[in-house]
Amino acid sequence: MYKRQVLHELLDGEQRFNELKRSTDANARTLSRVLDDLGEMGFVERRIEEDAPVATYYSLTDKGESLEPVFSEIECWAGSWLDDGELEPQ
């Protein structure tokens, strides 16, 4: 569930760890594992900014961005067949 949410959130652009944590409601340990998994799969890349304060940013790779049409099709289908919020994670 969280992998899909993280990928969808990153379609809007690069985000910091805490931004993703807030938008997905995942705890830090789970989100860290999900981001590591998505990185190993080639969907997400990490960028560390060393300036004080140190910040870690996550963004989609080309492979991750290639999922945008898939998400769009699912949202279009859901708009036709599901009630509002029915596809949202529980």
Coordinates of C-alpha atoms in Angstrom, one line a residue:
M1 CA 0.0 0.0 0.0
Y2 CA 2.7 2.5 1.0
K3 CA 4.8 1.9 -2.2
R4 CA 1.9 3.0 -4.3
Q5 CA 1.2 6.0 -2.1
V6 CA 4.9 7.1 -2.2
L7 CA 5.1 6.7 -6.0
H8 CA 1.9 8.7 -6.4
E9 CA 3.2 11.5 -4.1
L10 CA 6.5 11.7 -5.9
L11 CA 4.7 12.2 -9.2
D12 CA 4.3 15.8 -8.0
G13 CA 8.0 16.2 -7.7
E14 CA 10.9 15.8 -5.3
Q15 CA 10.0 15.6 -1.6
R16 CA 11.8 15.4 1.7
F17 CA 11.4 12.4 4.0
N18 CA 9.2 14.2 6.5
E19 CA 6.9 15.5 3.7
L20 CA 6.4 11.9 2.5
K21 CA 5.9 10.8 6.1
R22 CA 3.1 13.3 6.6
S23 CA 1.4 12.7 3.3
T24 CA 1.4 8.9 3.6
D25 CA 0.8 8.6 7.3
A26 CA 3.6 5.9 7.4
N27 CA 5.8 5.7 10.4
A28 CA 9.5 6.5 9.9
R29 CA 10.6 2.9 10.0
T30 CA 8.1 1.7 7.4
L31 CA 8.7 4.7 5.1
S32 CA 12.4 4.2 5.3
R33 CA 12.0 0.5 4.3
V34 CA 9.6 1.5 1.4
L35 CA 11.9 4.1 0.1
D36 CA 14.8 1.6 0.2
D37 CA 12.8 -1.0 -1.6
L38 CA 11.7 1.5 -4.3
G39 CA 15.3 2.6 -4.7
E40 CA 16.5 -1.0 -5.1
M41 CA 13.8 -1.5 -7.7
G42 CA 14.9 1.5 -9.6
F43 CA 11.8 3.7 -9.1
V44 CA 13.1 6.2 -6.6
E45 CA 16.4 8.0 -6.2
R46 CA 17.8 9.8 -3.1
R47 CA 19.7 13.1 -3.0
I48 CA 21.4 14.4 0.2
E49 CA 21.9 18.1 0.6
E50 CA 24.9 18.5 3.0
D51 CA 24.2 22.2 3.8
A52 CA 23.0 22.8 7.4
P53 CA 20.6 21.5 8.1
V54 CA 21.3 18.3 6.2
A55 CA 18.3 17.3 4.1
T56 CA 17.4 14.1 2.2
Y57 CA 15.2 14.4 -0.9
Y58 CA 13.5 11.7 -2.8
S59 CA 12.4 11.8 -6.5
L60 CA 11.3 9.5 -9.2
T61 CA 13.7 8.0 -11.7
D62 CA 12.7 7.8 -15.4
K63 CA 11.4 4.3 -14.6
G64 CA 9.3 5.8 -11.8
E65 CA 8.0 8.6 -13.9
S66 CA 7.0 6.1 -16.6
L67 CA 4.2 5.0 -14.1
E68 CA 2.4 8.4 -14.5
P69 CA 0.1 7.1 -17.3
V70 CA -0.7 4.0 -15.3
F71 CA -1.8 6.1 -12.3
S72 CA -3.8 8.4 -14.6
E73 CA -5.7 5.5 -16.1
I74 CA -6.5 4.0 -12.7
E75 CA -7.8 7.4 -11.5
C76 CA -9.9 7.8 -14.7
W77 CA -11.3 4.3 -14.2
A78 CA -12.0 4.9 -10.6
G79 CA -13.8 8.1 -11.4
S80 CA -16.2 6.2 -13.7
W81 CA -16.7 3.1 -11.5
L82 CA -16.2 3.9 -7.8
D83 CA -17.7 6.2 -5.3
D84 CA -15.6 9.1 -4.0
G85 CA -12.8 7.9 -1.7
E86 CA -13.5 4.2 -2.4
L87 CA -10.0 3.6 -3.8
E88 CA -8.3 5.5 -1.0
P89 CA -6.1 3.5 1.4
Q90 CA -7.7 2.5 4.7

